[in-house]
mmCIF file of C-alpha atoms in Angstrom:
data_model
loop_
_atom_site.group_PDB
_atom_site.id
_atom_site.type_symbol
_atom_site.label_atom_id
_atom_site.label_comp_id
_atom_site.label_asym_id
_atom_site.label_seq_id
_atom_site.Cartn_x
_atom_site.Cartn_y
_atom_site.Cartn_z
ATOM 1 C CA MET A 115 143.783 63.770 344.086
ATOM 2 C CA GLY A 116 141.535 61.845 341.692
ATOM 3 C CA ARG A 117 142.734 59.799 338.769
ATOM 4 C CA ARG A 118 143.309 61.790 335.593
ATOM 5 C CA PRO A 119 140.688 60.902 332.929
ATOM 6 C CA THR A 120 141.975 58.887 329.998
ATOM 7 C CA ILE A 121 141.022 58.554 326.367
ATOM 8 C CA TYR A 122 139.170 55.336 327.305
ATOM 9 C CA ASP A 123 137.032 57.227 329.808
ATOM 10 C CA VAL A 124 136.091 59.720 327.120
ATOM 11 C CA ALA A 125 135.290 56.896 324.693
ATOM 12 C CA ARG A 126 132.923 55.245 327.199
ATOM 13 C CA GLU A 127 131.263 58.567 328.034
ATOM 14 C CA ALA A 128 130.742 59.435 324.351
ATOM 15 C CA GLY A 129 129.762 55.904 323.308
ATOM 16 C CA VAL A 130 132.520 55.520 320.709
ATOM 17 C CA ALA A 131 135.737 53.579 320.253
ATOM 18 C CA ALA A 132 138.960 54.911 321.763
ATOM 19 C CA SER A 133 140.425 55.078 318.261
ATOM 20 C CA THR A 134 137.627 57.468 317.270
ATOM 21 C CA VAL A 135 138.474 59.750 320.203
ATOM 22 C CA SER A 136 142.138 59.704 319.172
ATOM 23 C CA ARG A 137 141.187 60.531 315.578
ATOM 24 C CA ALA A 138 138.927 63.379 316.714
ATOM 25 C CA TYR A 139 141.948 65.086 318.264
ATOM 26 C CA ALA A 140 144.567 64.151 315.663
ATOM 27 C CA ARG A 141 142.497 64.217 312.437
ATOM 28 C CA PRO A 142 139.293 66.114 313.293
ATOM 29 C CA GLY A 143 138.288 66.635 309.682
ATOM 30 C CA ARG A 144 137.875 62.871 309.314
ATOM 31 C CA VAL A 145 135.349 62.506 312.131
ATOM 32 C CA ASN A 146 131.637 63.137 311.668
ATOM 33 C CA THR A 147 130.706 66.549 313.110
ATOM 34 C CA GLY A 148 128.042 65.119 315.443
ATOM 35 C CA THR A 149 130.401 62.420 316.716
ATOM 36 C CA ALA A 150 133.204 64.943 317.267
ATOM 37 C CA ARG A 151 130.829 67.169 319.205
ATOM 38 C CA ARG A 152 129.844 64.244 321.494
ATOM 39 C CA ILE A 153 133.498 63.440 322.068
ATOM 40 C CA PHE A 154 134.549 66.981 322.944
ATOM 41 C CA ASP A 155 131.490 67.479 325.151
ATOM 42 C CA ALA A 156 132.303 64.232 326.976
ATOM 43 C CA ALA A 157 135.949 65.291 327.363
ATOM 44 C CA GLU A 158 134.858 68.609 328.836
ATOM 45 C CA ARG A 159 132.504 66.928 331.339
ATOM 46 C CA LEU A 160 135.249 64.562 332.483
ATOM 47 C CA GLY A 161 137.987 67.174 332.534
ATOM 48 C CA TYR A 162 140.034 65.231 329.977
ATOM 49 C CA ARG A 163 142.892 67.091 328.335
ATOM 50 C CA SER A 164 144.752 65.648 325.370
ATOM 51 C CA ASP A 165 148.456 65.068 326.022
ATOM 52 C CA ARG A 166 149.109 67.041 322.876
ATOM 53 C CA LEU A 167 147.798 70.146 324.599
ATOM 54 C CA ASP A 168 150.296 69.783 327.442
ATOM 55 C CA GLY A 169 153.448 69.235 325.401
ATOM 56 C CA ARG A 170 155.718 71.388 323.326
ATOM 57 C CA HIS A 171 155.507 72.054 319.632
ATOM 58 C CA PRO A 172 157.610 70.129 317.135
ATOM 59 C CA GLY A 173 161.009 71.764 317.035
ATOM 60 C CA GLY A 174 160.895 72.673 320.744
ATOM 61 C CA ARG A 175 158.956 75.970 320.519
ATOM 62 C CA SER A 176 156.611 76.449 323.454
ATOM 63 C CA PRO A 177 152.970 76.559 322.314
ATOM 64 C CA SER A 178 151.133 79.861 322.624
ATOM 65 C CA GLN A 179 147.726 78.163 322.869
ATOM 66 C CA ALA A 180 146.396 80.523 320.194
ATOM 67 C CA ILE A 181 145.131 80.076 316.645
ATOM 68 C CA ALA A 182 144.653 82.949 314.204
ATOM 69 C CA LEU A 183 141.478 83.116 312.119
ATOM 70 C CA VAL A 184 141.886 85.477 309.183
ATOM 71 C CA ILE A 185 138.781 86.499 307.237
ATOM 72 C CA ALA A 186 138.346 88.784 304.257
ATOM 73 C CA ASP A 187 135.516 90.968 305.603
ATOM 74 C CA VAL A 188 134.098 90.878 309.131
ATOM 75 C CA THR A 189 130.956 92.717 307.960
ATOM 76 C CA ASN A 190 130.054 89.955 305.482
ATOM 77 C CA PRO A 191 127.305 87.747 307.034
ATOM 78 C CA PHE A 192 128.876 84.736 305.305
ATOM 79 C CA TYR A 193 131.614 84.620 307.947
ATOM 80 C CA GLY A 194 129.324 84.699 310.994
ATOM 81 C CA GLU A 195 128.754 80.936 311.264
ATOM 82 C CA ILE A 196 132.389 80.210 310.343
ATOM 83 C CA ILE A 197 133.528 82.419 313.230
ATOM 84 C CA LYS A 198 131.074 80.765 315.647
ATOM 85 C CA GLY A 199 132.295 77.294 314.715
ATOM 86 C CA ALA A 200 135.930 78.385 314.965
ATOM 87 C CA TYR A 201 135.443 79.901 318.423
ATOM 88 C CA GLU A 202 133.700 76.757 319.643
ATOM 89 C CA ALA A 203 136.549 74.546 318.434
ATOM 90 C CA ALA A 204 139.151 76.768 320.083
ATOM 91 C CA ARG A 205 137.182 76.920 323.354
ATOM 92 C CA ARG A 206 136.872 73.153 323.607
ATOM 93 C CA ALA A 207 140.599 72.702 323.056
ATOM 94 C CA GLY A 208 141.580 75.392 325.567
ATOM 95 C CA TYR A 209 142.916 77.711 322.870
ATOM 96 C CA GLN A 210 142.439 81.396 322.212
ATOM 97 C CA LEU A 211 141.175 82.481 318.801
ATOM 98 C CA VAL A 212 142.753 85.620 317.338
ATOM 99 C CA LEU A 213 140.351 87.099 314.774
ATOM 100 C CA SER A 214 141.589 89.391 312.003
ATOM 101 C CA HIS A 215 139.805 91.116 309.140
ATOM 102 C CA THR A 216 141.671 92.098 305.941
ATOM 103 C CA ASN A 217 139.103 94.126 303.999
ATOM 104 C CA GLU A 218 139.304 91.920 300.869
ATOM 105 C CA SER A 219 142.929 93.031 300.355
ATOM 106 C CA PRO A 220 145.676 90.475 299.579
ATOM 107 C CA GLU A 221 148.318 92.986 300.736
ATOM 108 C CA GLU A 222 146.581 93.561 304.073
ATOM 109 C CA GLU A 223 146.075 89.813 304.461
ATOM 110 C CA ARG A 224 149.793 89.173 303.994
ATOM 111 C CA ARG A 225 150.789 91.920 306.447
ATOM 112 C CA THR A 226 148.276 90.709 309.027
ATOM 113 C CA ILE A 227 149.468 87.113 308.919
ATOM 114 C CA GLU A 228 153.138 88.088 309.011
ATOM 115 C CA ARG A 229 152.452 90.078 312.211
ATOM 116 C CA GLU A 230 150.613 87.174 313.827
ATOM 117 C CA LEU A 231 152.907 84.269 312.916
ATOM 118 C CA ALA A 232 155.194 84.825 315.897
ATOM 119 C CA HIS A 233 152.300 84.828 318.362
ATOM 120 C CA VAL A 234 150.108 81.885 317.292
ATOM 121 C CA ASP A 235 150.483 78.135 316.829
ATOM 122 C CA GLY A 236 148.715 78.068 313.481
ATOM 123 C CA VAL A 237 146.609 80.079 311.050
ATOM 124 C CA VAL A 238 143.182 79.384 309.559
ATOM 125 C CA ILE A 239 142.520 81.574 306.512
ATOM 126 C CA ALA A 240 138.949 81.884 305.264
ATOM 127 C CA SER A 241 138.650 82.852 301.586
ATOM 128 C CA SER A 242 142.247 83.943 301.112
ATOM 129 C CA ARG A 243 142.896 86.598 298.460
ATOM 130 C CA MET A 244 146.665 86.010 298.447
ATOM 131 C CA SER A 245 148.606 84.305 295.666
ATOM 132 C CA ASP A 246 149.524 80.626 295.869
ATOM 133 C CA SER A 247 153.217 81.520 296.288
ATOM 134 C CA ALA A 248 152.485 83.810 299.247
ATOM 135 C CA LEU A 249 150.404 81.093 300.907
ATOM 136 C CA ARG A 250 153.176 78.540 300.400
ATOM 137 C CA THR A 251 155.576 80.874 302.195
ATOM 138 C CA MET A 252 153.183 81.141 305.145
ATOM 139 C CA ALA A 253 152.689 77.358 305.270
ATOM 140 C CA LYS A 254 156.440 76.816 305.651
ATOM 141 C CA GLN A 255 156.451 78.854 308.873
ATOM 142 C CA ARG A 256 153.355 77.655 310.731
ATOM 143 C CA PRO A 257 150.535 75.152 310.197
ATOM 144 C CA VAL A 258 148.060 76.729 307.772
ATOM 145 C CA VAL A 259 144.503 75.586 307.098
ATOM 146 C CA LEU A 260 142.689 77.106 304.125
ATOM 147 C CA LEU A 261 138.910 77.458 303.967
ATOM 148 C CA ASN A 262 137.344 77.928 300.516
ATOM 149 C CA ARG A 263 140.691 77.432 298.758
ATOM 150 C CA ILE A 264 142.757 74.473 297.547
ATOM 151 C CA LEU A 265 146.551 74.432 297.753
ATOM 152 C CA PRO A 266 148.555 71.169 297.892
ATOM 153 C CA GLU A 267 150.954 72.561 300.497
ATOM 154 C CA ALA A 268 148.209 73.226 303.065
ATOM 155 C CA SER A 269 145.274 71.430 304.671
ATOM 156 C CA CYS A 270 142.143 72.620 302.893
ATOM 157 C CA LEU A 271 138.376 72.592 303.469
ATOM 158 C CA VAL A 272 136.063 73.563 300.637
ATOM 159 C CA ASN A 273 132.360 73.456 299.911
ATOM 160 C CA ASP A 274 131.245 71.253 297.038
ATOM 161 C CA ASN A 275 130.983 74.209 294.654
ATOM 162 C CA ALA A 276 130.565 72.089 291.542
ATOM 163 C CA ARG A 277 127.641 70.125 292.973
ATOM 164 C CA GLY A 278 125.968 73.243 294.347
ATOM 165 C CA ILE A 279 126.219 75.152 291.084
ATOM 166 C CA ARG A 280 125.023 72.104 289.180
ATOM 167 C CA ARG A 281 121.908 71.814 291.376
ATOM 168 C CA ALA A 282 121.152 75.534 291.012
ATOM 169 C CA THR A 283 121.555 75.342 287.233
ATOM 170 C CA GLU A 284 119.334 72.280 286.990
ATOM 171 C CA HIS A 285 116.708 74.073 289.083
ATOM 172 C CA LEU A 286 116.686 77.106 286.786
ATOM 173 C CA GLY A 287 116.653 74.907 283.691
ATOM 174 C CA ALA A 288 113.683 72.938 285.010
ATOM 175 C CA LEU A 289 111.825 76.237 285.408
ATOM 176 C CA GLY A 290 112.350 76.977 281.723
ATOM 177 C CA HIS A 291 115.195 79.476 282.005
ATOM 178 C CA VAL A 292 117.616 79.084 279.096
ATOM 179 C CA ARG A 293 119.642 82.313 279.515
ATOM 180 C CA ILE A 294 121.392 82.685 282.883
ATOM 181 C CA LEU A 295 123.524 85.632 283.981
ATOM 182 C CA TYR A 296 126.346 85.000 286.471
ATOM 183 C CA VAL A 297 127.138 87.960 288.739
ATOM 184 C CA ALA A 298 130.791 87.355 289.587
ATOM 185 C CA GLY A 299 132.526 87.858 292.923
ATOM 186 C CA PRO A 300 135.996 89.236 293.748
ATOM 187 C CA GLU A 301 138.687 88.910 291.114
ATOM 188 C CA ASN A 302 141.070 87.134 293.523
ATOM 189 C CA SER A 303 138.468 84.664 294.799
ATOM 190 C CA TRP A 304 139.275 80.984 294.246
ATOM 191 C CA SER A 305 135.630 80.089 294.891
ATOM 192 C CA ASP A 306 134.446 82.524 292.233
ATOM 193 C CA GLY A 307 136.602 80.906 289.571
ATOM 194 C CA THR A 308 135.449 77.451 290.628
ATOM 195 C CA ARG A 309 131.767 78.421 290.529
ATOM 196 C CA TRP A 310 132.030 80.087 287.131
ATOM 197 C CA ARG A 311 133.744 77.010 285.638
ATOM 198 C CA ALA A 312 131.103 74.747 287.170
ATOM 199 C CA LEU A 313 128.324 76.918 285.745
ATOM 200 C CA ARG A 314 129.786 76.828 282.248
ATOM 201 C CA GLU A 315 130.168 73.047 282.391
ATOM 202 C CA ALA A 316 126.626 72.530 283.689
ATOM 203 C CA ALA A 317 125.182 74.918 281.101
ATOM 204 C CA ALA A 318 126.972 73.116 278.270
ATOM 205 C CA GLU A 319 125.531 69.779 279.392
ATOM 206 C CA LEU A 320 122.025 71.209 279.833
ATOM 207 C CA ASP A 321 122.132 73.260 276.593
ATOM 208 C CA LEU A 322 121.733 76.588 278.396
ATOM 209 C CA ASP A 323 123.298 79.960 277.593
ATOM 210 C CA VAL A 324 125.336 81.579 280.374
ATOM 211 C CA ARG A 325 127.048 84.961 280.514
ATOM 212 C CA ARG A 326 129.102 86.729 283.164
ATOM 213 C CA ILE A 327 129.295 90.254 284.535
ATOM 214 C CA GLY A 328 131.755 91.510 287.119
ATOM 215 C CA PRO A 329 133.913 91.121 289.102
ATOM 216 C CA TYR A 330 132.105 92.656 292.084
ATOM 217 C CA GLU A 331 132.816 92.920 295.790
ATOM 218 C CA PRO A 332 130.718 90.277 297.638
ATOM 219 C CA THR A 333 128.379 92.829 299.242
ATOM 220 C CA VAL A 334 124.749 93.925 299.086
ATOM 221 C CA LEU A 335 125.870 97.384 297.972
ATOM 222 C CA ALA A 336 127.798 95.911 295.035
ATOM 223 C CA GLY A 337 124.713 93.907 294.068
ATOM 224 C CA LEU A 338 122.634 97.086 294.079
ATOM 225 C CA GLY A 339 125.171 98.637 291.730
ATOM 226 C CA ALA A 340 125.061 95.635 289.400
ATOM 227 C CA ALA A 341 121.254 95.617 289.096
ATOM 228 C CA ARG A 342 121.123 98.017 286.132
ATOM 229 C CA ARG A 343 123.456 95.799 284.097
ATOM 230 C CA VAL A 344 121.396 92.780 285.112
ATOM 231 C CA ALA A 345 118.166 94.442 283.975
ATOM 232 C CA ARG A 346 119.686 95.219 280.561
ATOM 233 C CA ALA A 347 121.051 91.707 280.060
ATOM 234 C CA ASP A 348 119.433 89.257 277.668
ATOM 235 C CA ALA A 349 118.614 86.780 280.439
ATOM 236 C CA THR A 350 115.716 85.674 282.627
ATOM 237 C CA ALA A 351 117.670 84.301 285.616
ATOM 238 C CA VAL A 352 120.584 85.391 287.790
ATOM 239 C CA LEU A 353 123.027 83.158 289.632
ATOM 240 C CA ALA A 354 125.139 85.299 291.943
ATOM 241 C CA TYR A 355 128.529 84.491 293.440
ATOM 242 C CA ASN A 356 127.088 84.792 296.945
ATOM 243 C CA ASP A 357 123.901 85.660 298.820
ATOM 244 C CA ALA A 358 124.896 89.240 299.614
ATOM 245 C CA LEU A 359 125.336 90.029 295.916
ATOM 246 C CA ALA A 360 122.073 88.233 295.100
ATOM 247 C CA ILE A 361 120.151 90.216 297.724
ATOM 248 C CA GLY A 362 121.606 93.460 296.399
ATOM 249 C CA VAL A 363 120.612 92.522 292.851
ATOM 250 C CA MET A 364 117.040 91.782 293.978
ATOM 251 C CA LYS A 365 116.781 95.118 295.791
ATOM 252 C CA GLY A 366 118.230 96.946 292.813
ATOM 253 C CA LEU A 367 115.869 95.294 290.356
ATOM 254 C CA ARG A 368 112.909 96.241 292.522
ATOM 255 C CA LYS A 369 114.046 99.901 292.489
ATOM 256 C CA LEU A 370 114.173 99.711 288.701
ATOM 257 C CA GLY A 371 110.631 98.325 288.573
ATOM 258 C CA VAL A 372 111.730 94.816 287.599
ATOM 259 C CA ALA A 373 109.805 92.125 289.494
ATOM 260 C CA VAL A 374 111.478 89.136 291.152
ATOM 261 C CA PRO A 375 110.721 86.328 290.425
ATOM 262 C CA GLU A 376 108.082 87.265 287.811
ATOM 263 C CA GLU A 377 110.597 88.845 285.415
ATOM 264 C CA PHE A 378 113.913 87.627 286.854
ATOM 265 C CA SER A 379 114.634 84.568 288.968
ATOM 266 C CA VAL A 380 117.544 85.022 291.385
ATOM 267 C CA VAL A 381 119.735 82.396 293.084
ATOM 268 C CA GLY A 382 122.536 82.971 295.617
ATOM 269 C CA PHE A 383 125.144 80.824 297.347
ATOM 270 C CA ASP A 384 125.850 80.254 301.105
ATOM 271 C CA ASN A 385 122.413 80.349 302.841
ATOM 272 C CA ILE A 386 123.060 83.226 305.239
ATOM 273 C CA LEU A 387 120.475 84.333 307.810
ATOM 274 C CA LEU A 388 119.298 87.289 305.699
ATOM 275 C CA ASP A 389 117.993 84.968 302.962
ATOM 276 C CA GLU A 390 114.762 84.286 304.827
ATOM 277 C CA LEU A 391 114.320 87.904 305.930
ATOM 278 C CA VAL A 392 114.353 89.547 302.501
ATOM 279 C CA GLU A 393 111.319 89.688 300.213
ATOM 280 C CA PRO A 394 111.090 87.485 298.295
ATOM 281 C CA ALA A 395 113.033 84.932 300.320
ATOM 282 C CA LEU A 396 116.168 83.918 298.445
ATOM 283 C CA THR A 397 116.715 80.567 296.743
ATOM 284 C CA THR A 398 120.305 79.553 297.452
ATOM 285 C CA VAL A 399 122.912 76.833 297.761
ATOM 286 C CA ALA A 400 123.317 76.068 301.480
ATOM 287 C CA ALA A 401 126.869 75.505 302.693
ATOM 288 C CA PRO A 402 127.808 74.068 306.148
ATOM 289 C CA LEU A 403 129.576 77.211 307.348
ATOM 290 C CA TYR A 404 129.581 76.409 311.093
ATOM 291 C CA ARG A 405 131.072 72.992 310.393
ATOM 292 C CA MET A 406 133.723 74.594 308.190
ATOM 293 C CA GLY A 407 134.867 76.910 310.988
ATOM 294 C CA LEU A 408 134.719 74.168 313.616
ATOM 295 C CA THR A 409 136.643 71.625 311.558
ATOM 296 C CA GLY A 410 139.125 74.189 310.260
ATOM 297 C CA VAL A 411 140.274 75.175 313.744
ATOM 298 C CA HIS A 412 140.249 71.571 315.031
ATOM 299 C CA THR A 413 142.463 70.639 312.085
ATOM 300 C CA CYS A 414 144.825 73.550 312.672
ATOM 301 C CA ILE A 415 145.218 72.662 316.357
ATOM 302 C CA ALA A 416 145.921 69.032 315.452
ATOM 303 C CA LEU A 417 148.612 70.117 312.964
ATOM 304 C CA ALA A 418 150.159 72.435 315.550
ATOM 305 C CA GLN A 419 150.344 69.482 317.949
ATOM 306 C CA GLY A 420 152.225 67.365 315.428
ATOM 307 C CA ALA A 421 149.541 65.579 313.416
ATOM 308 C CA PRO A 422 150.558 64.874 309.797
ATOM 309 C CA MET A 423 149.176 67.146 307.101
ATOM 310 C CA THR A 424 146.985 65.649 304.413
ATOM 311 C CA SER A 425 147.098 67.120 300.910
ATOM 312 C CA THR A 426 143.622 65.778 300.080
ATOM 313 C CA PRO A 427 141.037 68.564 300.528
ATOM 314 C CA LEU A 428 138.031 67.889 302.729
ATOM 315 C CA VAL A 429 134.981 68.622 300.554
ATOM 316 C CA LEU A 430 131.877 69.564 302.548
ATOM 317 C CA PRO A 431 128.398 68.717 301.184
ATOM 318 C CA VAL A 432 125.975 71.410 300.027
ATOM 319 C CA ARG A 433 122.269 71.426 299.188
ATOM 320 C CA LEU A 434 119.862 73.570 297.192
ATOM 321 C CA VAL A 435 117.296 75.482 299.252
ATOM 322 C CA VAL A 436 114.379 76.598 297.067
ATOM 323 C CA ARG A 437 112.511 79.703 298.207
ATOM 324 C CA ARG A 438 110.387 82.364 296.492
ATOM 325 C CA SER A 439 113.022 84.216 294.453
ATOM 326 C CA THR A 440 112.787 81.676 291.625
ATOM 327 C CA ALA A 441 109.760 80.883 289.457
ATOM 328 C CA ARG A 442 108.873 79.438 286.075
ATOM 329 C CA CYS A 443 110.136 81.525 283.161
ATOM 330 C CA ARG A 444 107.277 83.408 281.515
ATOM 331 C CA ALA A 445 108.666 82.721 278.061
ATOM 332 C CA ALA A 446 108.448 78.992 278.789
ATOM 333 C CA ALA A 447 104.925 79.146 280.171
#
């Protein structure tokens, strides 16, 4: 029988230090995504398996080799890349991924997680709608990683909402838009509250007027329903909570005979695949969704294997992607 590959073999194969390989397994959120991918690919080629995967959980409970991924709405395109990244992380570590959808309901989310806690080693929750107290209760029972939410008692990954909203606001301001309408997302969304606060702060600094309508479900259909209120608003630009809402608003405005971007500029958030397929293509804030899913599950597995939790959120970078749904304000021309 051949010698079992070691962490040093993986390090040589991946071209990194052994300490980096160790960190990729124990603290995956602190390793560059490209480097982590090289390490896990090298480990797979060599047949390396971390000792943590062969042991027992802290407290003596046998590991189930399964991680739960709980998302608010499986039909929302936003979650597609998160799910792909999460599945890839689980596959590389030899884990199963148990996917659940909670239909934007905090009650259903709580019931779903309570059912799964006995059967998984940890839980990754994307865009939780539950209260902080409910999440704290979950985190006391199993390792919990939160995506798009910050809670001191759990490991958290969030997009840089403030920076993204700031860049979108600066873009609209540079085009001469002084009155911006925010189309809000779900009432229980942590990200929605963060984005609205960031928009108000940016608008105050840039001397712009911002108003808010909503809350709305984060769907194209909800955006269609909001379009009439948007058309009546005293504004020339829309910043929507997410891309699905923004696309719905654009479609609704077109049905009402309101041209985008000639009469209304529209900006979304997330950079989902549909953004380049709609007409006009949607200007948006691009978030690293695949990396979020990948790192979230890697982190959860590391916690389940005994790695210490860090209360400092991992903030992922975002960027503004300018397409044809925004244009210079006619009033400023």
